Structure formats: C-alpha cells, structure tokens
Coordinates of N, CA and C in Angstrom, one line a residue:
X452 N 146.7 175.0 -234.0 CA 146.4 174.1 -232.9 C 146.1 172.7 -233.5
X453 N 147.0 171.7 -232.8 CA 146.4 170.4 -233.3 C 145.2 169.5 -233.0
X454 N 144.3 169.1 -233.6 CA 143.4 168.4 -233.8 C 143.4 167.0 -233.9
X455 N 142.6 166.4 -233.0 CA 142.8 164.7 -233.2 C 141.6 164.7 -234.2
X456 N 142.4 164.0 -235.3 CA 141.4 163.4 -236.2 C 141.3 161.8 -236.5
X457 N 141.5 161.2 -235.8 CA 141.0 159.7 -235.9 C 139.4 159.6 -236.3
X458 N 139.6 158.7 -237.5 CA 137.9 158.8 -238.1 C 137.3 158.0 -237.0
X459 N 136.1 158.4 -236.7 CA 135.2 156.8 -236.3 C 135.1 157.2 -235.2
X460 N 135.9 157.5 -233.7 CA 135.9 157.2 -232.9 C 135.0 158.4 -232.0
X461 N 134.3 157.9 -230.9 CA 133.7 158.4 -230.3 C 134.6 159.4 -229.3
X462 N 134.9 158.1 -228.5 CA 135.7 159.0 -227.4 C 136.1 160.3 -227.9
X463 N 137.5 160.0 -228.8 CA 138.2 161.1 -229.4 C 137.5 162.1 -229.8
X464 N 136.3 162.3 -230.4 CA 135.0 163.3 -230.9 C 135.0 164.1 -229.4
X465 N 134.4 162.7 -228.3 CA 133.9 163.6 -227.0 C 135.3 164.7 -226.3
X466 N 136.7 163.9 -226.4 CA 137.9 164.4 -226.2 C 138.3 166.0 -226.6
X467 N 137.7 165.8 -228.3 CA 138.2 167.1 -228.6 C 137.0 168.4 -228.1
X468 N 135.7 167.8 -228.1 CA 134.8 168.9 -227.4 C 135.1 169.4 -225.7
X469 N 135.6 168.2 -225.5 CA 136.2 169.5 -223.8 C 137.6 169.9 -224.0
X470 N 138.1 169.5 -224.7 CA 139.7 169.9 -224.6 C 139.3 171.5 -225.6
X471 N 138.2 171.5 -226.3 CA 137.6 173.0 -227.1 C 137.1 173.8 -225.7
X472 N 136.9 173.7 -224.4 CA 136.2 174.3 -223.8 C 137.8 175.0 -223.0
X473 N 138.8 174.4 -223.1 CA 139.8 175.0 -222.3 C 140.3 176.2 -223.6
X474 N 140.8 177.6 -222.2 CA 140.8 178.8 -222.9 C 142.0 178.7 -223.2
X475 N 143.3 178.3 -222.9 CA 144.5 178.7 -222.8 C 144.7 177.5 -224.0
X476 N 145.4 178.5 -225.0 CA 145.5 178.1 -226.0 C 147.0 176.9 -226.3
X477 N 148.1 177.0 -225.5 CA 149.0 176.1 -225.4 C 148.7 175.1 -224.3
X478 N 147.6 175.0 -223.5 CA 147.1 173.9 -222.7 C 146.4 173.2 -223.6
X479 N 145.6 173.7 -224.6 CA 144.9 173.0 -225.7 C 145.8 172.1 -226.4
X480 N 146.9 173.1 -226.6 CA 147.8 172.3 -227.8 C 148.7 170.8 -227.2
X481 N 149.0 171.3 -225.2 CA 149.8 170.1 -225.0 C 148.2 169.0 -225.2
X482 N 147.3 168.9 -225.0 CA 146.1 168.2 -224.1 C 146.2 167.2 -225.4
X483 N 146.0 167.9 -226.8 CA 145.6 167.6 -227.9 C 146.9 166.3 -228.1
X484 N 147.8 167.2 -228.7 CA 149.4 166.2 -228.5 C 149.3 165.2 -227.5
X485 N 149.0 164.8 -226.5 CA 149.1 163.8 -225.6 C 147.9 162.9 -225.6
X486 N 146.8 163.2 -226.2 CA 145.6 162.7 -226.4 C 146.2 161.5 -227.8
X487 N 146.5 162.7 -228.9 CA 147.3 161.8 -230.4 C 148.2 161.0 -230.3
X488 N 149.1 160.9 -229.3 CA 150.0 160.2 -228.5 C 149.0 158.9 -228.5
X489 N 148.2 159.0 -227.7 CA 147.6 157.5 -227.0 C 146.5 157.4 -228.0
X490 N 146.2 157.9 -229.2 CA 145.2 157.4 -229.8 C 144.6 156.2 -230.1
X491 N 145.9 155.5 -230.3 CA 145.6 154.1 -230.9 C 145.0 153.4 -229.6
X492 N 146.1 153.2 -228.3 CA 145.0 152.7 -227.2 C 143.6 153.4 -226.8
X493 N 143.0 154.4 -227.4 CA 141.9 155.1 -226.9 C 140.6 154.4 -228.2
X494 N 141.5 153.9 -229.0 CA 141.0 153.1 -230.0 C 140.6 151.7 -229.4
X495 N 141.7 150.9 -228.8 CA 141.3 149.7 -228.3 C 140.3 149.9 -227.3
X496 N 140.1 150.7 -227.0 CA 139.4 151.0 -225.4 C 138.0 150.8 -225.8
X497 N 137.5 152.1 -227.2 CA 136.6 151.7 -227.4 C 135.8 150.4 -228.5
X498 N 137.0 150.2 -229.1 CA 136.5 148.9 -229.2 C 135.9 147.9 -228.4
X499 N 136.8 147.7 -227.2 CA 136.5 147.0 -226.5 C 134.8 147.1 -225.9
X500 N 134.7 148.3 -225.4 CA 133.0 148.2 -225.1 C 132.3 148.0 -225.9
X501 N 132.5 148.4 -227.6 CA 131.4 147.6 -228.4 C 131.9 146.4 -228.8
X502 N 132.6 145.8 -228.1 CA 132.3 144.1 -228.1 C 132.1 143.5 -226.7
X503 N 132.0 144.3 -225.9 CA 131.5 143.3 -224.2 C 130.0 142.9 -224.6
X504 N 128.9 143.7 -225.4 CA 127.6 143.3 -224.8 C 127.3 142.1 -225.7
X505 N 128.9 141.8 -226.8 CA 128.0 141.1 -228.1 C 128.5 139.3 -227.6
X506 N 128.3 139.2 -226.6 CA 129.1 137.9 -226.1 C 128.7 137.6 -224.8
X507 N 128.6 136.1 -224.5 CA 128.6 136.0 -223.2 C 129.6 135.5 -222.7
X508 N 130.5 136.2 -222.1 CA 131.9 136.3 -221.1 C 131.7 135.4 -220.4
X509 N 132.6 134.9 -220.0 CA 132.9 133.9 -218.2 C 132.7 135.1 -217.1
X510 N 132.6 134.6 -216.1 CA 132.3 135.3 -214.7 C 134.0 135.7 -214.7
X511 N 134.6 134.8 -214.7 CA 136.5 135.3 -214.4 C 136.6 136.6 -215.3
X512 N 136.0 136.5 -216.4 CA 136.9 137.6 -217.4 C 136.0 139.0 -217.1
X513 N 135.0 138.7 -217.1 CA 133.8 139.9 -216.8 C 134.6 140.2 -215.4
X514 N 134.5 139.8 -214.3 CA 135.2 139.7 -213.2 C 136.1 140.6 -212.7
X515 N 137.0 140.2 -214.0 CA 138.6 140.8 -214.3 C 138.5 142.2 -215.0
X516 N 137.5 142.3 -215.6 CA 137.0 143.6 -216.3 C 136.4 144.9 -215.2
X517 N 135.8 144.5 -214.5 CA 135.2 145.1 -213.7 C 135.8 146.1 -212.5
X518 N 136.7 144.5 -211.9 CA 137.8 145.5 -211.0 C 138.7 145.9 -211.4
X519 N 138.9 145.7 -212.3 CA 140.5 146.4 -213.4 C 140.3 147.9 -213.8
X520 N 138.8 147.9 -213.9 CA 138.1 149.3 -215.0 C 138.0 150.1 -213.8
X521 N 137.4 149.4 -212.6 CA 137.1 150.4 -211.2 C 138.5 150.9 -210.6
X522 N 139.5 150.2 -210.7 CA 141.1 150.5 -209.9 C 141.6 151.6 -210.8
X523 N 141.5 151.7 -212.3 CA 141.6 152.7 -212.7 C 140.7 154.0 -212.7
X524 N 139.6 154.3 -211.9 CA 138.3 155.5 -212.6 C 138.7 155.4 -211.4
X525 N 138.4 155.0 -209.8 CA 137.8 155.6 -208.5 C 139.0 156.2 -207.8
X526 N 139.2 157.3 -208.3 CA 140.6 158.1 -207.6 C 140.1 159.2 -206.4
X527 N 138.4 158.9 -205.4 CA 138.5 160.0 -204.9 C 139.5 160.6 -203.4
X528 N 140.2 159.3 -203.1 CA 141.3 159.9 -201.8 C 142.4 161.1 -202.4
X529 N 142.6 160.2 -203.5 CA 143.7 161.1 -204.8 C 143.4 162.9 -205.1
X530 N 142.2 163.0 -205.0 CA 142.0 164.3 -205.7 C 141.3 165.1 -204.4
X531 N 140.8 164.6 -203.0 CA 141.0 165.1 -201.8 C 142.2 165.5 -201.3
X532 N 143.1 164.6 -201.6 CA 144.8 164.7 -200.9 C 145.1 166.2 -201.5
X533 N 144.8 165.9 -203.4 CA 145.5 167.2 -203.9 C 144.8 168.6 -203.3
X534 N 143.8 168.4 -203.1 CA 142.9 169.3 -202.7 C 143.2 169.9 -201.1
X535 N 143.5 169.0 -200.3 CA 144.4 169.3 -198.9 C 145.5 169.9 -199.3
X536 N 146.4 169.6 -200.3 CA 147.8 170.0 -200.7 C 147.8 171.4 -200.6
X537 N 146.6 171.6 -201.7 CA 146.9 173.2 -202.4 C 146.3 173.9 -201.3
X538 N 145.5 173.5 -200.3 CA 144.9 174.5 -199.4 C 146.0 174.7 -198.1
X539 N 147.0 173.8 -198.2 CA 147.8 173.8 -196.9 C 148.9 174.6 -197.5
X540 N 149.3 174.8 -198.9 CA 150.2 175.5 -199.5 C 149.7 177.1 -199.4
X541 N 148.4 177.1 -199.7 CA 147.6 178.6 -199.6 C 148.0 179.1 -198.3
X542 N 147.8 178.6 -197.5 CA 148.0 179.3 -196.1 C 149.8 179.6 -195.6
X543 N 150.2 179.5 -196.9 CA 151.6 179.8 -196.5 C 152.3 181.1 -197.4
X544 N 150.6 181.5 -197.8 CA 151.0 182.3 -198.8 C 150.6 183.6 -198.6
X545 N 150.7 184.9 -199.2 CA 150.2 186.0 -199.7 C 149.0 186.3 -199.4
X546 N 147.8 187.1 -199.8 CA 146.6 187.4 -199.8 C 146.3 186.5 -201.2
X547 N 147.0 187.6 -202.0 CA 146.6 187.4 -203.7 C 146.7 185.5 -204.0
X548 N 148.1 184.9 -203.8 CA 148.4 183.9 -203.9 C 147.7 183.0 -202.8
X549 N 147.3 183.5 -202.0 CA 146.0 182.5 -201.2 C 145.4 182.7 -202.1
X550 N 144.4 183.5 -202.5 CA 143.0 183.4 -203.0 C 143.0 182.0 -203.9
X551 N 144.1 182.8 -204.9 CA 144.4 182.0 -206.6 C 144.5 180.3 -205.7
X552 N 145.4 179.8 -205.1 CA 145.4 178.6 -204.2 C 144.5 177.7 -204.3
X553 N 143.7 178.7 -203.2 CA 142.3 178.5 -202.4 C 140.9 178.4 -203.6
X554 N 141.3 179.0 -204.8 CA 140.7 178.9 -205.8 C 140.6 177.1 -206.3
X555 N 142.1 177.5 -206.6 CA 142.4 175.7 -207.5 C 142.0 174.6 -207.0
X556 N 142.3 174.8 -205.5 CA 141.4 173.4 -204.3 C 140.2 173.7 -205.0
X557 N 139.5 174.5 -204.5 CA 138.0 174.1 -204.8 C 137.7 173.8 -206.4
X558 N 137.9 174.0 -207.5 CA 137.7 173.6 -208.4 C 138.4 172.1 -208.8
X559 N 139.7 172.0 -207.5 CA 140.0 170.7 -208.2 C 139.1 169.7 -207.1
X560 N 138.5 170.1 -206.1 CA 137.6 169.5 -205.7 C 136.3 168.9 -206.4
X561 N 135.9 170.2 -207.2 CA 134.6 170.3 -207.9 C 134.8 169.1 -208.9
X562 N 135.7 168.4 -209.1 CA 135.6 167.1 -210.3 C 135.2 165.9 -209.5
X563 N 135.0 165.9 -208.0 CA 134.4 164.9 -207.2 C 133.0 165.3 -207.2
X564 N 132.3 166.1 -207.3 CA 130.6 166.4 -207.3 C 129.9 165.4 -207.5
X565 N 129.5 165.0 -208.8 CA 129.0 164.1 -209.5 C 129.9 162.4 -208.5
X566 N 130.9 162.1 -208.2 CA 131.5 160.6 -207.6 C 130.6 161.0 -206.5
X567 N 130.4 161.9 -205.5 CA 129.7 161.7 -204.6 C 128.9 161.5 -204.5
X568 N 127.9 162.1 -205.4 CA 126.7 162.2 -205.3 C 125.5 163.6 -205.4
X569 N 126.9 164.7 -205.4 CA 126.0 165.6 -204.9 C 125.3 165.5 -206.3
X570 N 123.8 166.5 -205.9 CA 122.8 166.9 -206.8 C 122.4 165.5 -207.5
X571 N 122.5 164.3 -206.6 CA 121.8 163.0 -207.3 C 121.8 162.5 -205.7
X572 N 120.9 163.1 -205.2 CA 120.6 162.6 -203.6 C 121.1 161.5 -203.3
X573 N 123.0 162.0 -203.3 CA 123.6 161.0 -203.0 C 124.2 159.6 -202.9
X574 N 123.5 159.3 -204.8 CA 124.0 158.3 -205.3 C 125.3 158.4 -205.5
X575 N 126.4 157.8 -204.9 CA 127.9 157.7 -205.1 C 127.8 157.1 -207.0
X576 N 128.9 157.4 -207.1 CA 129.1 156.9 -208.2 C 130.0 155.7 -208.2
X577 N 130.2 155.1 -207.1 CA 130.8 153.6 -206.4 C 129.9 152.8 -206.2
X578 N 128.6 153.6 -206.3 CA 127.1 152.5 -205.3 C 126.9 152.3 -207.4
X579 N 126.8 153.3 -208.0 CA 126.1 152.9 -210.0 C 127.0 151.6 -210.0
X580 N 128.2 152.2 -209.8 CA 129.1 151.1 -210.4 C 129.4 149.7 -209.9
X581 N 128.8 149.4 -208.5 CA 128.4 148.6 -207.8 C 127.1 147.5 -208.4
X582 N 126.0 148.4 -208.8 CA 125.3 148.1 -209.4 C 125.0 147.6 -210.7
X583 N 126.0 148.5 -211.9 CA 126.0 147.9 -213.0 C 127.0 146.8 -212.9
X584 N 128.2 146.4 -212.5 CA 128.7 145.3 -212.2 C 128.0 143.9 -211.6
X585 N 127.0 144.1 -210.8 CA 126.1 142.8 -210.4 C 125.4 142.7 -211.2
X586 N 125.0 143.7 -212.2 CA 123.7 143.2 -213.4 C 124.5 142.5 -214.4
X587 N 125.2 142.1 -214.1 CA 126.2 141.2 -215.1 C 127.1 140.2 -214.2
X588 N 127.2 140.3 -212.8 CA 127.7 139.2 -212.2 C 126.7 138.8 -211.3
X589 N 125.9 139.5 -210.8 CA 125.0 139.0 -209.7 C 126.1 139.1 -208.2
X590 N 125.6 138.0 -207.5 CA 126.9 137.7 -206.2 C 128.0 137.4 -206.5
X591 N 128.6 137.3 -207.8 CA 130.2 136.8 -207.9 C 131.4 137.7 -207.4
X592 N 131.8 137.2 -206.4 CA 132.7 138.1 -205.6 C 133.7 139.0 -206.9
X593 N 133.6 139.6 -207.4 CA 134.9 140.5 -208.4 C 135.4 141.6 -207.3
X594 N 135.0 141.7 -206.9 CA 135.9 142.6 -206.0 C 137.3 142.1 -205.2
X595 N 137.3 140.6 -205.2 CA 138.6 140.5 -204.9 C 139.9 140.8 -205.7
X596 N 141.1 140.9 -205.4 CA 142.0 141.4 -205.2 C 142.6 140.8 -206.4
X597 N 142.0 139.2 -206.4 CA 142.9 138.5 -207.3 C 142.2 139.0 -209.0
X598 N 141.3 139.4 -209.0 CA 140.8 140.2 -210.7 C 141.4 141.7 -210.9
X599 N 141.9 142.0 -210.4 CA 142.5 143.2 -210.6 C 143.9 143.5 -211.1
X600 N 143.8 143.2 -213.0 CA 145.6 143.3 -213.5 C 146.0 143.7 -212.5
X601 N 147.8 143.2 -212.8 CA 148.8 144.4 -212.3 C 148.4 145.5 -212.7
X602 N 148.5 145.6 -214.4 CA 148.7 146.7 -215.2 C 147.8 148.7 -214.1
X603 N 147.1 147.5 -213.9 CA 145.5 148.6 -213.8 C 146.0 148.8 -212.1
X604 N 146.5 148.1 -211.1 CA 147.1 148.3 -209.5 C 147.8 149.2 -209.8
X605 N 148.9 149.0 -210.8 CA 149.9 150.1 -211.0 C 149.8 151.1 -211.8
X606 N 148.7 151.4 -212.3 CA 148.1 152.4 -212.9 C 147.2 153.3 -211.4
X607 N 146.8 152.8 -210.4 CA 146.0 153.6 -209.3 C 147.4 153.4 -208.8
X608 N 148.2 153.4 -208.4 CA 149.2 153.8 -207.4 C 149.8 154.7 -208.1
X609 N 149.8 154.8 -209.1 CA 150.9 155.7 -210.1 C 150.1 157.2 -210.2
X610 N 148.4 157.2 -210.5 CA 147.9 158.2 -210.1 C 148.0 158.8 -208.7
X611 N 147.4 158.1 -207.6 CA 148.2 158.5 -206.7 C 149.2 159.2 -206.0
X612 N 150.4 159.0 -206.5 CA 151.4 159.1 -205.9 C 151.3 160.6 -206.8
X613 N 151.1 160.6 -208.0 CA 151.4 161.8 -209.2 C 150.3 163.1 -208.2
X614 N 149.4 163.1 -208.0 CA 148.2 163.8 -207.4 C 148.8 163.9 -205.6
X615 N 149.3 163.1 -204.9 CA 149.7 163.2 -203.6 C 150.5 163.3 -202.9
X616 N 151.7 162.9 -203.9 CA 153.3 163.1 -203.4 C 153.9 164.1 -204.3
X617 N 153.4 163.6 -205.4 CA 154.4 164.5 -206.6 C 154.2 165.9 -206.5
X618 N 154.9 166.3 -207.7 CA 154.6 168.2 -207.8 C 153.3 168.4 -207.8
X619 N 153.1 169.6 -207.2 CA 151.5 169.3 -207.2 C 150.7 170.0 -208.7
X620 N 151.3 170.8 -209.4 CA 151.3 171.0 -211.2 C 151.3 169.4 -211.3
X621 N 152.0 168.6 -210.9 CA 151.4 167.4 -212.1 C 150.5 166.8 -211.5
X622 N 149.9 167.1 -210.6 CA 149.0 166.7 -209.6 C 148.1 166.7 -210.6
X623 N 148.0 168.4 -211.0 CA 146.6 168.7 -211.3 C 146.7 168.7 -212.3
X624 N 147.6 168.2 -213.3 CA 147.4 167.8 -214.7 C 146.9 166.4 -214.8
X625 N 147.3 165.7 -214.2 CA 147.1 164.6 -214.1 C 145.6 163.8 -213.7
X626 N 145.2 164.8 -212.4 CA 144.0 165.0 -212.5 C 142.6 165.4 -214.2
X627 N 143.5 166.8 -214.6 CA 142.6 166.9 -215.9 C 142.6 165.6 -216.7
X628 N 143.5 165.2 -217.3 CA 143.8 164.3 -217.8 C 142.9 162.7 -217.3
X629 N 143.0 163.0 -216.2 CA 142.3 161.3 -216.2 C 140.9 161.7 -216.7
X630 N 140.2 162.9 -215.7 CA 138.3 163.6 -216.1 C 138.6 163.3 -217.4
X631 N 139.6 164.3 -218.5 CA 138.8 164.1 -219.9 C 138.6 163.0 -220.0
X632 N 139.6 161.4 -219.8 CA 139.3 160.3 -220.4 C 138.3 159.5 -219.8
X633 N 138.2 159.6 -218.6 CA 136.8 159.3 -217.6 C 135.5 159.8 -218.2
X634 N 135.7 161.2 -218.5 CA 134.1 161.5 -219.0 C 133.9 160.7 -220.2
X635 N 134.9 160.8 -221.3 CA 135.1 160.5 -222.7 C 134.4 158.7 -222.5
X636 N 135.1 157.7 -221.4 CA 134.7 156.4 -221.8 C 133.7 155.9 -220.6
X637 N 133.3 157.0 -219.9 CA 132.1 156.2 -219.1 C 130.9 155.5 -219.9
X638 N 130.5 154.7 -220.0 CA 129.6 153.7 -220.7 C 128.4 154.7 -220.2
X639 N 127.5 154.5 -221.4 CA 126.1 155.1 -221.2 C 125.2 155.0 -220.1
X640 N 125.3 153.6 -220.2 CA 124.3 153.1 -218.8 C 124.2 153.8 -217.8
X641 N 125.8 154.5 -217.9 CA 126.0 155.1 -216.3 C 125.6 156.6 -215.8
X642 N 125.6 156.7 -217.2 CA 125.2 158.2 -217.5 C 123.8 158.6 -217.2
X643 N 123.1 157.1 -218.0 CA 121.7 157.6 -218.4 C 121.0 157.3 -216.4
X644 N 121.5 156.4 -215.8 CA 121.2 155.8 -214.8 C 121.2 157.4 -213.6
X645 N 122.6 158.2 -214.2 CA 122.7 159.3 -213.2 C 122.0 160.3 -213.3
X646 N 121.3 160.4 -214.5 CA 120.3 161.5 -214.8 C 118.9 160.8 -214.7
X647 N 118.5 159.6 -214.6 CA 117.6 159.1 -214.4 C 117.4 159.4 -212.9
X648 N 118.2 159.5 -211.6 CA 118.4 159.6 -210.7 C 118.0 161.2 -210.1
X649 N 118.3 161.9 -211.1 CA 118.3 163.4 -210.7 C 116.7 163.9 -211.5
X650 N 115.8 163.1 -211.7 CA 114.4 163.7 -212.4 C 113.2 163.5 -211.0
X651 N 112.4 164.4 -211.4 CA 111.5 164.7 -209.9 C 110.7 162.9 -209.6

C-alpha cells in the first residue's frame, strides 16, 4: 500500500490517519495515489495558513481569502442532492439492493451532521465561519461576489455537478474526497470553537 510520506506536513499526517480508517484495501490505495498526486498543492495550502496570522493583510485580500475558501468547503445542497439521488434510485430497486441504497444515502448524509449543527445546538457551521471571517473583517462586505476567484466558482460548480448530475459513484467519491481534505485543512479555531460549543 502506498503511503504519503511528505516530511513536515500536517495535513498529509491528518490525510493518511483517515484514509488508515478505510477497510477496503484498494480504496486505500486509489485515496493514497490521488492524495501524492496533489501533494505539493496540499503543501501550498498549508503553508499558506501558517503565514495568514503572521501579517496584516488588506481587507481586499483577507476578503478574497475568505469567500474563495467558503465557495470551496460549503457543499451542503451538493451532498443532499446526492443523497436524494441514491434514495430515488433505491426505490427502483430490489429488497436487498434497496437496503444497501438506502444505506449509502444515509451515511452520505451523515458527513452533513457536524455543517448543520447537529449535536452543537445548532451551530451551522456557516454561522462559525461567519463568525471567524468578521473577527478579521468586522462589517467588510466579503461576501460579495466580486472576492470570490474564478478558480474556487469553478471549483463549487464542478463539485456540484460531479455529486448532482454526474455518475453517482463519482458523486460519492468525490464527496469522500473533499471530507478528507476539509477535515485535514479546517483551521483550529474552528474546531476548538465547535467543541467549545458542545461542553455543558
């Protein structure tokens, strides 16, 4: 099995501990291979966070950071849609092949838990990120349209379409694939803020 070994890096460390939790030993091996593929950008990525806090940014580039990073991570119509798919496909099926179906919806459901809020009395994880965004812009409108690369528009349409139109196997790879790199580069704050959330 191959192993990302890029020294240093975080992410990659957090990457290879969930891609260790999948059983199916040639799902490991494509996850791994496709991960080593994009290493070097998974490199820039985290560099990049350990140099946002050591500077003070313009409002435009913080700005541009913000809705760029959000158009890429907030896919939940995307993984409802897929989740309609597979349950409308079940009902055209079998006993056995319903269940298995009816199975895959709900667990591909279950990677929206935590965005919603369940089990954190409903803190979305659109209201955190709402929040950590103003503790660094205050009222500066970033939410408009014009801070948001192409790169990263055509990155949420591209998920999209892969999860809603496409095969629905690439749906749900595509899906895996974004969680590992979403869990892998969510900034701490956001983390510590969601579990701060969930204590009596």
């Amino acid at each position: 099995m191959l192993i990302l070994t890029t020294s240093g890096t975080k992410i990659i460390n957090t990457i290879n501990n969930v891609i260790g939790m999948v059983s199916d030993e040639k799902m490991q091996q494509a996850l791994n291979e496709s991960f080593a593929e994009a290493s070097e950008s998974l490199q820039h990525c985290e560099n990049f966070f350990a140099l946002l806090p050591t500077h003070c940014w313009s409002d435009k580039m913080l700005a541009t950071f913000f809705n760029s990073w959000k158009a890429t991570h907030l896919k939940m119509l995307a993984i409802y849609g897929l989740s309609c798919r597979l349950q409308r496909l079940a009902f055209t099926k079998d006993a056995q092949e319903r269940e298995q179906l009816l199975l895959a919806s709900a667990f591909n459901a279950e990677t929206s838990h935590e965005d919603l809020g369940l089990d954190y009395e409903g803190v979305t994880h659109a209201a955190l990120y709402e929040d950590l965004a103003s503790s660094f812009l205050g009222n500066y409108p970033w939410q408009l349209d014009e801070y948001c690369l192409p790169q990263a528009c055509d990155f949420k349409k591209w998920i999209y379409h892969n999860m809603v139109v496409n095969d629905i196997y690439k749906g749900l790879l595509t899906n895996m694939f974004s969680e590992i790199y979403k869990k892998s580069s969510e900034p701490k704050p956001l983390r510590l803020r969601l579990a701060a959330r969930r204590e009596p």
